[in-house]
Structures are given as structure tokens and as C-alpha cells.
Amino acid sequence: MGKKFGHFKKSKTAVKDKNCGKKQWNGKFKQRSSAAVEVLKKQIDLEKKVLKYQPTDLRKITEQSAETEDHEDDFQSLVNELSAATKKQPSFKELKLLGSKPKNSSLSGQKSKLNQSEVSNENEKHLHRLLPPFNRFKEHLQHELSSEDVEKLIASGPIDKLKKTLEWSQLKYLHVFTPNIKDNSTLTHINEDPPKTLKTASDLESVGVQPSLANKVPTPLNELQSELFSIINVYKDIYYPHRNLVNGEEVRLVYTLHAFNHILKTRACVMLNNKKIEEGNSNNGLVLTDAYRDQGLVRPKVLIIVPFRNSVYRIISLMANIVKAKASTSSSTENDQKTVMNYERFLKEFTGDSLYFPKTNPKPEDYEKTFTGNTDDNFRLGLSLTKKTLKLYTDFYSSDILIASPLGLRVTMGGSSDSDAEHDFLSSIEVLIIDQAELILAQNWENLLHILEHMHLQPKTLRATDINRVRMWCLNGFSKFYRQTLMFASHELPEFRGVFSNKCCNYEGCVRISKPVHHGEIHNVLMALPQVFQRIDVNGLENIYEQRLHYFINKVLPQFKSSIFAHTMIYVPNYFDYVQLRNYFKAENLNFVQICEYTKKEKIARARDMFFHSAAHFLLYSERSHFFKRTRVKGIRHLIMYQPPTFPHFYAEMINLMHSSNQNARDGLDDSMSITVLYTKYDQLVLNGILGSENTTKLLESDKPIHVYTAQ
């Protein structure tokens, strides 16, 4: 028997010296006695290292790839099948399946007699299932930008981008922008055809999801989730401004799955390289090459920014359900504590403290859904992830994922100046997720901008960082070109477009998703009143505040000072504009009351009473106050919108407050009612949600400065 396999051993040594440089044994196989089975096991053990992320042509193996523990059972079952076949007839046809090329002539003769049709179709499918054909994670992070392309990306002016528009069934229009750099000529672009629906764990594995994760994710994913995940999975930046209260949880599951998958792949890559280094050091040392660079300057890789604690609770609940899926059922409570550590503390701090919603005069449905649960906006949470355990409340520098509010991160960073701010934990973020951006805008947009300005800066201190393992592009200060940004919002706004265009520098490009608005919020207006839209001509964005104020003071306000225009509300979306108007009204001694987000309850009640009973001619009303309190103001006869509402549904909501049931019957102004909306050419995105895309285009292209609409 030894003589019979002598040539095979020699050939195997040649393959070993060429590809691996050393023998690797699997402890599971040591108890086998058959020499043929022993040889097959060695062959499989060697081939396991190159099967992960392998192209469909197995003969073109050029490098070793990372492999996860979850494939061991699949290889074990394959080995068992091979063992049974070997006991019946000592054949080497499986070696062709595994892609080996023995140099011995006798073995070559045996291989030439084999027919490919004899290989079991089941085994072929089994192997293909073990080879995820899609691994953008590895390609994205291992790609090195050339110096010429880096110069283009860091240029001060706008970079030339290749543009392409696709149309899918659920996401509708995908505007794909790819930087016109040399390295992008070989990148994988998004397929024009919509992806298939991801219904099973096998479907998730086929698009590159780690098998240990794919088996735990709640399936099937619907069409929207499948399309969205297929774009996110190619590591392009995504701007999706159509997240709403209906699909919010679906979107949350998609980006949670992506964050989990990114961390598990990073962990698998690091562990595999650790093993190689360990084995190399035990054999006369190992010189670390660039192939072992798999880390950043700090550990945190994913940053999720959300507005409320309740949002964190929903994200962690999804993560906990995924981690606990298919876990041991011996003791559910004990098992939960092992799989999700510090979960009880988390529940105490991130649940409860919900707002009281009155039953007699209920708040709008969107208000109750938005502000349900804990709405505190000052929080931060670090968590680390392993294959079977999710640990909460880890130190920031020992965390894989950071979840925080803009205010919470701003407080954590501290410092009265940029030089004093603590920003090291943001230096190696590879995936940034901004969810519910419209709520963050209502809180304080400056906090988010401050965080983005301090990402990927040079760390002040290196904390247990092995420079030999840090990726070269990270050492060179190019991390921002490798960061993927996912932004989700309920509607389009210039602020969101600005962040997505100016703060996202992914070398792979970006995808902006859009849907035409066929019926704007004007269709929800119940009052049959003429709605007058007046255009303000402005020279540029830098002068827009002054020119709008000048137009209002000289063109609009004089006619509304008359007594027939009593009960006039001035609705102001921007707080800066609100302060300007308040100061002007005080300086001119105009008869007015005011309600903003900082007004106390007692003063709000007094202002409402004075306005309703004609004791105040004007009411200054800020949009942020309406957003956070939804005060039902009565007695509005004339409504001036200083700017189109930031939240489109507020347009119909404010006009419907002018209903006759909310009026003072004794004010003597039954026939005097009007609606005036001031706008500029820069308000197109907001007007789309109010008038609809088609009407907005006609409005902005028209030469007429005034347009009148009436509810049908």
C-alpha cells in the first residue's frame, strides 16, 4: 500500500511547496486508519484555504483567502462521503473536483480515464455553495489607489464623475455616480437588471453574507430590502430619501445586516492572519508582508448615528434576535445572558420615559410613531461582536460598532476647540450609517457636521496598534476614500444633498435614489382657499437670508399690518430667520406674540389665548416648535409661510388648522382668509413634496413671480 501511494506523496509535496510552504493537519481527521483517506484529508485541508471567495474556475487559484469556522461541518460531510467512496474503490476522481494536478504519470493515466459526468451533481452543487461568488468586502478594502487617482480625489474642485441612471421596480430611479479615475475602470458596477429576491439563507450566502450570519437572519427579505441590500453590498455610498414609518423597520434590518456582515468578515480575516503569523513564528519566524495588513489605526469600524434612544433599542433588538437565533434552548434566560451581555442594563437605560399622548385631542399619527419610546437624544453605546456573542457597553476603543446620537458624540468628543476634541475613535470608521436624518436636522444639524469634520483625522495616541498590521491607505491618510456612507431620510432636502455630495468621498462612487412625487401634500389640504406662491429673486445662497428678510419687510408685511388682516400667523422653518423676524418686530413695536421650541408651557398658553381673542395681531411660530409639540393653534385667519416647510406634510397640516371649527366666531372676520408661501429657486426639493415634481418644475421654469393654487 505504501508503495502504491509513493508517487502521489511526492507530487503532493510539490504542490505543498508551491502553494503553502508547510503541512497543515486537521485534528478531526487524525483517527482515520486508511492511508488513502489520510491523503485525501491532507488534500482537502490544503484546498480549504483557497476555496473561500474563489472564482468559478478552480484552476486559476492565485492566492489564499480567509475561511470561517462555519464551513467545517460542510467539509466534514464532504470528507465522509469521500471516505465511504474510497473504502469501496480506491479512486482519485475527487481530486479532479478539488483541482489538484498530480505530476505522476500513473496517476495522470488514472485521471484521464475518468469522465466528468461521473461526478455527482449533488457534490458539485455542494462545492459551489461553499464558494461565495461575491466578495466586494475584500476587493474594496484591499484595493490600493494610485497616486494619480488620489490627487484627483483630493482636488479642491468637483471631480469628474461617470453618471448612469437605472430603474428598478421598488427603488425606482438609481443615479449612479462613479469618480472618473483610472482605478475605477476595472470595478464591478451595479447590474442594470433588478436583483432577485433574497428568500433563503443560501441566497444571502450567494451575495457574500457570512454563512454563520445568513442562517440567522430572518428571511425572506422583500423586494425593497433585496434591492437595497444589493446596492449596499457593493460598498458604494447610498442616499435613500424615502424611508418612512411604513418601511422604516425594513430599512433598519438591511443596514443592521450589512454592519454585522462587515464586522464578521473583518474578524474572520484578522483571525486567519493571526493563525498564519502564529504558525510562522513557531517555524523560525515570519516576515510580515502587506498581505497581513488587515486592520485600522483603532478598532471601531462601524458608526451608526440615530436621533433617539428608542432607535438604538430597535437596532439592538434586531441584533439580539440575530445573535440568539438557533441558540441552545436548554435555558432561554441563561442563554440570552450569554449571547447578549449587559442586556438588562441596556433595557433599563434605553426604554421607558415615553411621552404622554392625550386621548381627547390626539396628536397626529406620525407624531405618536416618531416620539414613541425613549426620546432622549444624548447617548452613546459601544458594542463588540463575535460569532456567537454580542457584548454591550464596551469601551469605545474596544468596540466594533458605535451607536450614538450627534449630541452624544459631540459631548464624548469634548474640547472647546478642534485641537482639544477627542476624535481618535473616529479615525478608522469604514461604514458610516446615518438613519432618520430628518429628525437629526430637527435636533441640531451642526452636531452632525462637527462629527463629520473630525472623522479620519490623525490619532493623537496609538492604543495597542500594531503598525505592521495597519492597511497602507490608512497609514497614508486616505481612510475617507474607503469609507462607505449610508444615509436614510424621509424626504429630500438640500442639507442632505450637501452632506452626501461634499462629505462622502468613497472612491467607488455613490448611488442616489429618487422617486418622482406625483401627488404632493397640497392634495391633502381640506380648505378650499387660494394658495399664493410668491417667488423671491436672490443672487446666491450667501445672500439668501438677507434678501428674503428684505423682501418680506418691504413687499409682504406692509399689506398685512391692516386690521382686516388680523389673526396672521407667520410660520418660520429656520430658527435663524425666526430670530431675525423677532428682533425686527420688537424694534418696530409691532403687536405680536411668539411660540418657539424654547417657549415655556405657560407662555405658550398665554400666546395662544391672546392670538385667539384678537389681543395680538401677529403670531410668530417656529417649525421646530411644531415638530416637537404639535401645538394646535386656533384662530388663524391668514397664514404666511416665510419659507416652504422643511417637512412637506406640515404644509397641509398647518392650512387645515384654519378650518371653521378652529375659528373665533366673534372676531368679525368670517370672509377674510388667505395663504401666502414665499419661495426661491433653491427650494425645489422642498416644493417637490408639496406641489409634486411636475408642478414644481412648471413653477420654477415660469417667468411669473406669483402662482395661485386652489384645493379641488
XYZ file of C-alpha atoms in Angstrom:
712
model
C 0.000 0.000 0.000
C 2.830 2.395 0.848
C 4.466 1.693 -2.486
C 1.289 2.295 -4.363
C 0.897 5.803 -2.962
C 4.557 6.745 -3.047
C 4.322 8.791 -6.223
C 1.261 10.610 -5.008
C 3.110 11.696 -1.863
C 5.916 13.091 -3.960
C 3.513 15.022 -6.159
C 1.670 16.270 -3.127
C 4.943 17.573 -1.695
C 5.494 19.522 -4.879
C 2.054 21.069 -4.655
C 2.626 21.807 -0.989
C 5.956 23.528 -1.594
C 4.466 25.584 -4.368
C 1.305 26.806 -2.726
C 1.517 26.612 1.016
C 5.119 26.143 2.172
C 4.187 23.819 5.058
C 1.870 20.953 6.073
C -1.359 21.685 7.877
C -3.256 18.942 9.701
C -6.830 18.949 10.877
C -7.248 17.299 14.295
C -10.622 15.906 13.299
C -9.015 13.529 10.811
C -6.145 12.003 12.844
C -8.046 8.927 13.930
C -8.578 7.587 10.376
C -6.575 4.473 9.585
C -6.866 4.197 5.818
C -3.844 5.652 4.067
C -5.950 6.682 1.088
C -8.341 8.602 3.286
C -5.389 10.230 5.083
C -4.066 11.521 1.754
C -7.457 12.844 0.718
C -7.810 14.660 4.002
C -4.454 16.336 3.526
C -5.554 17.431 0.076
C -8.843 18.849 1.362
C -7.091 20.602 4.229
C -4.795 22.326 1.759
C -7.588 23.212 -0.618
C -9.797 24.677 2.121
C -7.540 27.700 2.343
C -8.142 28.682 -1.288
C -11.815 27.797 -1.630
C -13.128 30.876 0.172
C -14.114 33.747 -2.231
C -12.892 31.626 -5.184
C -13.960 32.360 -8.768
C -15.850 29.646 -10.598
C -12.665 28.493 -12.432
C -10.827 26.486 -9.781
C -7.727 26.011 -11.900
C -6.820 29.706 -11.658
C -6.047 29.798 -7.993
C -3.670 32.673 -7.337
C -3.976 33.433 -3.654
C -5.261 32.146 -0.358
C -8.429 33.654 1.104
C -9.989 33.791 4.533
C -12.248 30.973 5.693
C -14.757 30.858 8.530
C -15.420 28.197 11.115
C -18.904 27.664 9.745
C -17.636 25.699 6.730
C -16.051 22.970 8.844
C -19.218 20.917 9.051
C -19.697 21.160 5.274
C -16.152 19.962 4.630
C -16.566 17.223 7.229
C -19.644 15.876 5.443
C -17.778 16.001 2.124
C -14.848 14.113 3.645
C -17.218 11.466 4.998
C -18.637 10.967 1.520
C -15.134 10.708 0.067
C -14.159 8.247 2.791
C -17.061 5.961 2.004
C -16.266 6.059 -1.701
C -12.609 5.271 -1.026
C -13.438 2.229 1.061
C -15.495 0.792 -1.820
C -12.979 1.540 -4.555
C -9.660 3.391 -4.173
C -10.189 6.074 -6.785
C -8.865 9.592 -7.174
C -11.649 11.159 -9.199
C -12.467 13.538 -6.301
C -9.011 15.071 -6.718
C -10.040 16.458 -10.081
C -13.043 18.027 -8.430
C -10.765 19.721 -5.926
C -8.495 20.994 -8.665
C -5.207 19.151 -7.894
C -2.681 18.396 -10.643
C -0.539 15.365 -9.738
C 2.649 15.129 -11.736
C 2.960 11.332 -11.516
C 2.303 9.665 -14.882
C 0.426 6.703 -13.413
C -1.983 8.968 -11.578
C -2.376 11.054 -14.710
C -3.342 7.888 -16.534
C -5.971 7.130 -13.937
C -7.347 10.665 -14.179
C -7.554 10.526 -17.979
C -9.894 7.532 -17.713
C -12.370 9.425 -15.545
C -15.411 11.027 -17.051
C -16.691 14.363 -15.709
C -20.239 13.044 -15.840
C -19.380 10.522 -13.136
C -19.003 13.291 -10.572
C -22.123 13.611 -8.502
C -24.259 16.647 -9.283
C -25.016 16.878 -5.600
C -21.320 17.234 -4.772
C -20.910 19.890 -7.467
C -23.735 21.932 -6.001
C -22.275 21.345 -2.573
C -18.935 22.799 -3.595
C -20.474 25.752 -5.389
C -22.428 26.546 -2.255
C -19.132 26.683 -0.378
C -17.745 29.260 -2.784
C -19.406 32.655 -2.264
C -19.026 34.243 -5.715
C -19.384 37.794 -4.409
C -16.780 39.312 -2.102
C -16.785 43.065 -2.511
C -15.596 43.423 1.085
C -12.175 42.052 0.247
C -11.853 43.822 -3.092
C -12.943 47.164 -1.663
C -10.507 47.206 1.269
C -7.509 45.577 -0.434
C -7.575 47.871 -3.429
C -4.738 50.426 -3.394
C -5.373 53.781 -5.037
C -2.667 55.137 -7.299
C -1.071 58.492 -6.528
C -2.627 59.985 -9.658
C -6.136 58.974 -8.583
C -5.596 60.235 -5.038
C -4.647 63.655 -6.416
C -7.914 63.733 -8.350
C -9.951 62.699 -5.325
C -8.428 65.330 -3.020
C -8.660 68.119 -5.605
C -10.470 71.188 -4.281
C -12.840 71.423 -7.251
C -15.612 68.967 -8.143
C -14.246 65.718 -9.547
C -15.433 64.445 -12.889
C -17.856 61.558 -12.395
C -19.349 58.972 -14.698
C -23.132 59.114 -14.430
C -25.650 56.407 -15.092
C -29.348 56.070 -14.263
C -31.071 52.746 -13.659
C -34.718 51.953 -12.995
C -35.754 49.175 -10.623
C -39.193 48.084 -9.539
C -39.084 49.156 -5.864
C -36.331 51.762 -5.571
C -37.357 53.346 -8.880
C -34.517 55.573 -10.143
C -30.906 54.872 -9.182
C -28.486 57.653 -10.107
C -25.040 56.046 -10.052
C -22.029 58.373 -9.851
C -18.538 56.898 -10.228
C -15.371 59.044 -9.975
C -13.618 59.151 -13.313
C -10.321 57.757 -12.096
C -8.121 55.128 -13.660
C -8.609 52.514 -10.938
C -12.380 52.542 -11.415
C -12.120 51.142 -14.922
C -11.949 47.606 -13.500
C -14.502 47.977 -10.695
C -17.694 45.967 -10.609
C -20.654 48.200 -11.396
C -24.273 47.715 -10.449
C -26.216 45.416 -12.728
C -28.899 47.143 -14.748
C -31.397 44.398 -14.000
C -33.008 44.350 -10.549
C -31.585 41.608 -8.277
C -33.574 38.553 -7.370
C -35.416 38.496 -4.083
C -33.326 37.062 -1.255
C -35.648 34.416 0.125
C -33.350 31.915 1.839
C -30.063 31.712 3.704
C -28.464 30.259 0.567
C -29.498 33.358 -1.369
C -27.827 35.535 1.243
C -24.661 33.438 1.080
C -24.644 33.779 -2.703
C -24.287 37.568 -2.372
C -21.457 37.351 0.138
C -23.150 37.185 3.542
C -21.196 35.124 6.053
C -22.849 31.667 6.395
C -22.979 31.939 10.187
C -24.955 35.170 9.760
C -27.077 34.125 6.783
C -28.538 31.227 8.751
C -29.747 33.575 11.499
C -31.174 36.493 9.540
C -34.988 36.491 9.357
C -35.877 35.545 5.806
C -37.281 36.079 3.266
C -36.293 39.660 2.546
C -38.864 41.523 0.477
C -38.160 43.197 -2.868
C -37.281 46.560 -1.338
C -34.842 45.006 1.130
C -33.261 42.819 -1.553
C -32.710 45.738 -3.914
C -31.393 47.981 -1.170
C -29.013 45.346 0.203
C -27.670 44.523 -3.261
C -26.549 48.154 -3.645
C -25.189 48.483 -0.121
C -23.250 45.250 -0.547
C -21.077 46.692 -3.357
C -19.689 49.283 -0.888
C -20.878 52.371 -2.696
C -22.295 55.336 -0.784
C -26.099 55.298 -0.617
C -28.574 58.159 -0.214
C -32.117 56.858 0.232
C -34.567 59.724 0.965
C -37.718 57.596 1.011
C -37.565 55.970 4.415
C -40.938 56.333 6.120
C -42.927 54.978 9.041
C -44.066 52.013 6.940
C -40.731 50.718 5.634
C -38.561 52.023 8.474
C -38.071 48.643 10.148
C -37.287 47.002 6.803
C -34.553 49.545 6.110
C -33.210 49.128 9.654
C -32.855 45.366 9.162
C -30.917 45.870 5.914
C -28.257 48.179 7.322
C -28.014 46.133 10.540
C -27.347 43.038 8.422
C -24.678 44.910 6.465
C -22.974 46.182 9.627
C -22.953 42.673 11.119
C -21.607 41.168 7.925
C -18.817 43.743 7.696
C -17.661 43.087 11.264
C -17.792 39.290 10.923
C -15.751 39.402 7.723
C -13.207 41.703 9.344
C -12.965 39.359 12.318
C -12.549 36.273 10.117
C -9.782 37.954 8.137
C -7.895 39.047 11.282
C -8.213 35.636 12.945
C -6.943 33.823 9.870
C -3.914 36.098 9.618
C -3.295 35.724 13.354
C -3.195 31.969 12.876
C -0.765 32.245 9.977
C 1.528 34.539 11.940
C 1.393 32.234 14.957
C 2.353 29.243 12.861
C 5.067 31.186 11.068
C 6.626 32.340 14.330
C 6.757 28.750 15.567
C 8.772 27.828 12.468
C 11.809 30.087 12.609
C 9.835 33.302 12.402
C 7.719 35.039 9.754
C 8.307 38.347 7.990
C 5.026 40.288 7.844
C 4.210 41.433 4.318
C 1.444 43.723 3.077
C -0.794 40.674 2.739
C -1.181 40.702 6.532
C -2.370 44.313 6.694
C -5.970 43.859 7.776
C -6.624 46.498 10.454
C -7.062 50.212 11.025
C -5.441 52.574 13.459
C -8.196 51.851 16.003
C -10.706 49.040 16.378
C -14.141 50.699 15.748
C -15.204 50.014 12.167
C -18.912 50.880 12.026
C -20.593 54.062 13.285
C -24.403 54.280 13.403
C -25.888 57.719 14.096
C -29.554 57.854 15.135
C -31.648 60.564 16.855
C -33.317 58.830 19.841
C -32.630 56.112 22.405
C -35.686 54.287 21.098
C -33.938 53.973 17.727
C -30.986 52.299 19.468
C -33.374 49.958 21.262
C -34.845 48.819 17.946
C -31.396 48.285 16.410
C -30.083 46.300 19.375
C -33.292 44.236 19.425
C -32.648 43.249 15.819
C -29.038 42.406 16.588
C -30.012 40.399 19.668
C -32.584 38.390 17.714
C -29.986 37.580 15.065
C -27.338 36.560 17.605
C -29.783 34.453 19.628
C -31.267 32.695 16.599
C -30.800 28.881 16.652
C -29.077 29.090 20.028
C -29.331 26.422 22.711
C -32.826 26.012 24.133
C -31.731 24.468 27.444
C -32.350 27.625 29.405
C -33.604 30.636 27.481
C -32.812 33.205 30.199
C -29.318 31.894 30.832
C -28.687 31.608 27.103
C -29.814 35.173 26.462
C -27.386 36.468 29.080
C -24.542 34.578 27.428
C -25.319 35.659 23.860
C -26.150 39.310 24.653
C -24.113 40.616 27.570
C -25.337 43.569 29.686
C -28.751 43.401 28.024
C -30.704 44.047 31.241
C -28.754 47.232 31.876
C -29.451 48.269 28.306
C -33.203 47.785 28.724
C -33.222 49.960 31.837
C -31.365 52.811 30.156
C -32.882 52.766 26.666
C -36.569 52.006 27.281
C -39.296 53.822 29.203
C -39.699 57.602 29.590
C -42.173 57.694 26.719
C -44.173 60.845 26.065
C -47.813 61.045 27.133
C -50.206 61.141 24.194
C -53.602 62.650 25.053
C -56.742 60.731 24.126
C -59.222 63.609 23.919
C -57.266 65.752 21.448
C -54.938 63.161 19.947
C -51.697 64.093 18.253
C -51.221 63.211 14.560
C -50.339 59.590 13.833
C -46.851 60.393 12.557
C -46.110 62.312 15.776
C -47.053 59.375 18.011
C -44.993 56.923 15.944
C -41.990 59.239 15.812
C -41.902 60.012 19.522
C -42.887 56.636 20.911
C -40.446 55.087 23.375
C -37.454 56.826 24.947
C -36.782 60.073 23.037
C -33.646 61.188 24.876
C -31.072 62.497 22.388
C -27.895 62.311 24.491
C -26.440 58.799 24.377
C -23.574 56.659 23.046
C -23.077 52.911 23.109
C -20.166 50.682 22.158
C -20.560 47.008 21.326
C -18.288 44.186 20.264
C -19.349 41.239 18.168
C -18.098 37.677 17.965
C -19.526 34.693 16.174
C -21.987 33.855 18.946
C -21.874 36.781 21.377
C -22.907 40.417 21.353
C -21.378 42.464 24.172
C -22.877 45.839 25.021
C -21.278 48.769 26.862
C -17.753 48.064 25.703
C -15.132 50.788 25.782
C -15.094 52.813 22.572
C -11.581 51.677 21.694
C -12.542 48.026 22.320
C -15.737 48.202 20.262
C -16.521 47.032 16.764
C -19.692 49.098 16.358
C -20.523 52.503 17.840
C -24.140 53.693 18.083
C -24.708 57.271 19.194
C -26.660 60.455 18.699
C -24.910 63.528 17.266
C -25.210 65.246 20.647
C -23.882 62.193 22.488
C -20.820 62.003 20.245
C -20.256 65.752 20.488
C -20.270 65.513 24.287
C -17.951 62.476 24.185
C -15.517 64.290 21.932
C -15.499 67.287 24.300
C -12.987 70.077 23.906
C -13.630 73.761 23.414
C -11.609 73.774 20.182
C -10.725 71.331 17.425
C -7.286 70.734 18.915
C -8.799 69.667 22.248
C -11.511 67.379 20.825
C -11.153 63.624 21.353
C -11.646 62.103 17.920
C -9.250 59.143 17.785
C -12.086 56.583 17.870
C -13.390 58.028 14.569
C -10.122 57.628 12.665
C -10.763 54.175 11.162
C -14.525 54.101 10.541
C -15.178 52.044 7.414
C -19.000 52.129 7.386
C -20.973 55.211 8.467
C -24.761 54.883 8.785
C -26.969 57.955 9.301
C -30.583 56.954 9.905
C -33.619 59.254 10.257
C -31.636 62.246 9.046
C -34.737 64.474 9.069
C -35.041 64.046 12.851
C -31.354 64.844 13.308
C -31.920 68.014 11.276
C -34.752 68.981 13.623
C -32.451 68.464 16.623
C -29.200 70.174 15.653
C -27.587 69.668 12.265
C -24.375 71.383 13.384
C -23.540 68.475 15.703
C -23.551 66.053 12.780
C -21.376 68.352 10.671
C -18.946 68.647 13.587
C -18.629 64.856 13.762
C -18.056 64.514 10.013
C -15.338 67.154 10.166
C -13.454 65.129 12.805
C -13.559 61.752 11.102
C -10.397 60.111 9.730
C -8.019 62.570 11.349
C -4.589 61.537 12.552
C -4.916 59.951 16.032
C -3.223 61.687 18.915
C -2.390 58.387 20.622
C -1.941 54.853 19.289
C -3.651 52.389 21.606
C -2.197 48.874 21.238
C -1.904 49.348 17.492
C 0.357 47.007 15.527
C 1.635 49.217 12.729
C 2.692 46.141 10.749
C -0.990 45.138 10.529
C -2.420 48.566 9.604
C -3.551 48.964 5.996
C -1.300 51.194 3.910
C -4.087 53.516 2.782
C -4.942 54.063 6.425
C -1.343 54.998 7.259
C -1.243 57.335 4.265
C -4.309 59.240 5.485
C -6.643 58.030 2.724
C -9.249 56.425 5.007
C -12.033 58.798 3.955
C -11.787 57.472 0.386
C -12.575 53.956 1.640
C -15.444 54.845 3.971
C -18.916 53.799 2.889
C -21.710 56.175 3.936
C -25.369 55.158 4.119
C -27.861 57.990 4.617
C -31.576 57.391 5.120
C -34.211 60.130 5.339
C -37.951 60.528 4.838
C -37.688 63.184 2.123
C -35.256 65.233 0.055
C -33.606 68.332 1.500
C -30.662 70.500 0.392
C -28.879 69.792 3.688
C -28.895 66.068 2.968
C -27.697 66.569 -0.593
C -24.932 68.824 0.690
C -23.597 66.272 3.164
C -23.844 63.455 0.648
C -22.052 65.426 -2.067
C -19.370 67.179 0.000
C -18.659 64.867 2.956
C -18.747 61.479 1.221
C -15.582 60.715 -0.765
C -15.844 56.972 -1.453
C -13.559 56.093 -4.371
C -16.136 53.514 -5.522
C -18.706 56.239 -6.087
C -22.253 56.700 -4.832
C -25.877 55.940 -5.598
C -28.629 58.495 -5.088
C -32.123 57.049 -5.163
C -35.065 59.172 -6.276
C -38.773 58.795 -6.870
C -40.940 61.339 -8.671
C -43.647 62.824 -6.439
C -46.888 62.512 -8.375
C -49.193 63.936 -5.702
C -47.737 66.446 -3.278
C -49.128 67.364 0.123
C -51.285 70.040 -1.494
C -53.742 67.259 -2.277
C -54.286 66.753 1.470
C -55.428 70.334 2.002
C -59.086 70.403 3.079
C -59.639 74.166 2.918
C -60.894 75.481 -0.431
C -58.725 78.582 -0.256
C -56.402 80.129 -2.861
C -52.785 79.361 -2.033
C -50.485 82.083 -3.320
C -46.834 81.215 -4.070
C -44.586 84.282 -4.377
C -41.073 83.963 -5.753
C -38.172 85.834 -4.172
C -35.366 86.547 -6.617
C -31.985 86.005 -4.961
C -28.459 86.381 -6.288
C -26.910 83.447 -4.461
C -27.017 81.248 -1.407
C -24.697 83.511 0.557
C -27.271 86.348 0.472
C -30.457 84.351 0.735
C -31.243 85.208 4.381
C -30.840 88.960 3.928
C -32.719 89.105 0.628
C -35.620 87.050 1.964
C -35.913 89.318 5.012
C -35.728 92.421 2.806
C -38.465 91.099 0.508
C -40.722 90.211 3.429
C -40.332 93.561 5.182
C -40.873 95.659 2.052
C -43.269 93.595 -0.075
C -45.322 91.330 2.194
C -45.527 92.716 5.709
C -46.978 96.194 4.906
C -50.216 94.812 3.466
C -50.747 92.502 6.456
C -50.500 95.324 9.004
C -54.047 96.369 8.201
C -56.784 95.446 10.699
C -58.588 93.330 8.114
C -55.557 91.002 8.200
C -55.759 90.350 11.929
C -55.015 86.817 13.198
C -51.974 86.429 10.928
C -49.586 83.581 11.678
C -46.050 83.744 10.287
C -44.704 80.211 10.021
C -40.868 80.194 10.068
C -38.988 76.920 9.320
C -35.467 78.193 10.031
C -34.583 79.315 13.569
C -32.085 81.899 12.304
C -34.871 83.535 10.273
C -37.133 83.327 13.323
C -34.648 85.288 15.451
C -34.248 87.920 12.729
C -38.007 88.444 12.488
C -38.475 88.524 16.259
C -35.816 91.206 16.651
C -37.345 93.266 13.852
C -40.871 93.016 15.317
C -39.564 94.123 18.700
C -37.654 97.033 17.190
C -40.765 98.184 15.284
C -43.073 97.692 18.317
C -45.466 95.515 16.340
C -48.327 93.819 18.146
C -47.260 90.173 18.176
C -46.765 87.060 20.288
C -44.287 84.261 19.701
C -44.027 80.499 20.107
C -40.782 78.639 19.562
C -39.262 75.381 20.814
C -37.805 77.165 23.846
C -41.063 78.810 24.940
C -42.378 77.515 28.262
C -45.830 75.956 28.546
C -47.290 78.897 30.451
C -46.163 81.388 27.825
C -47.426 79.146 25.021
C -50.880 79.056 26.619
C -50.849 82.840 27.054
C -49.742 83.442 23.437
C -52.458 81.127 22.079
C -55.129 82.860 24.163
C -54.081 86.357 23.087
C -53.936 85.363 19.443
C -57.349 83.657 19.513
C -59.088 86.580 21.243
C -57.578 89.250 18.944
C -55.252 90.653 21.609
C -52.268 90.052 19.287
C -52.216 90.846 15.586
C -49.304 88.564 14.616
C -48.115 85.197 15.840
C -44.510 84.167 15.126
C -44.451 80.383 15.065
C -41.291 78.275 14.583
C -41.340 74.963 12.750
C -39.213 73.238 15.393
C -41.839 74.083 17.996
C -44.495 72.487 15.828
C -42.289 69.456 15.234
C -41.638 68.735 18.912
C -45.002 69.822 20.386
C -47.624 69.875 17.594
C -49.468 72.718 19.254
C -52.986 73.056 17.879
C -53.172 76.814 17.317
C -56.687 78.187 16.828
C -57.899 81.435 15.300
C -55.598 81.516 12.233
C -57.165 83.686 9.528
C -54.099 84.445 7.457
C -51.092 82.171 7.095
C -47.728 83.363 5.804
C -45.105 80.692 5.250
C -41.807 82.554 5.376
C -40.305 79.561 3.535
C -41.813 76.239 2.382
C -41.985 73.825 5.349
C -38.993 71.531 5.807
C -41.396 68.667 6.469
C -43.805 68.568 3.492
C -46.730 67.142 5.473
C -46.650 70.216 7.732
C -47.941 72.235 4.767
C -51.373 70.594 4.713
C -51.384 70.239 8.498
C -50.977 73.981 9.100
C -53.531 75.020 6.473
C -56.101 72.566 7.838
C -55.817 74.319 11.227
C -57.670 77.196 9.537
C -60.856 75.145 9.491
C -64.004 76.946 10.648
C -64.206 74.761 13.759
C -60.963 76.383 14.995
C -62.058 79.999 14.391
C -63.343 82.627 16.814
C -66.886 83.318 15.646
C -66.898 86.719 17.352
C -63.843 88.228 15.662
C -65.932 89.584 12.758
C -63.544 88.331 10.067
C -65.543 85.486 8.542
C -64.761 86.308 4.921
C -61.122 87.321 5.388
C -58.702 84.373 4.915
C -55.548 83.927 2.864
C -52.473 81.693 2.427
C -49.122 83.037 1.226
C -45.990 80.969 0.602
C -42.615 82.591 -0.111
C -40.061 80.577 -2.069
C -36.786 80.883 -4.001
C -35.222 78.885 -6.787
C -33.240 76.952 -4.170
C -36.411 75.460 -2.635
C -37.051 72.953 -5.408
C -36.506 69.826 -3.281
C -38.967 71.018 -0.634
C -41.522 72.174 -3.203
C -41.458 68.730 -4.810
C -43.015 67.256 -1.697
C -45.664 69.999 -1.521
C -46.725 70.530 -5.137
C -45.422 67.382 -6.802
C -42.459 67.080 -9.158
C -44.313 68.132 -12.299
C -45.966 71.226 -10.814
C -42.706 72.287 -9.174
C -40.857 72.135 -12.485
C -43.503 74.318 -14.121
C -43.406 76.728 -11.185
C -39.645 77.234 -11.311
C -39.447 77.468 -15.101
C -42.208 80.060 -15.314
C -41.400 83.747 -15.685
C -44.358 84.739 -13.498
C -43.404 85.670 -9.921
C -46.810 84.708 -8.463
C -48.742 81.470 -8.831
C -52.083 80.595 -7.282
C -53.260 77.060 -6.459
C -56.639 76.002 -5.129
C -57.585 72.737 -3.441
C -60.051 70.765 -5.539
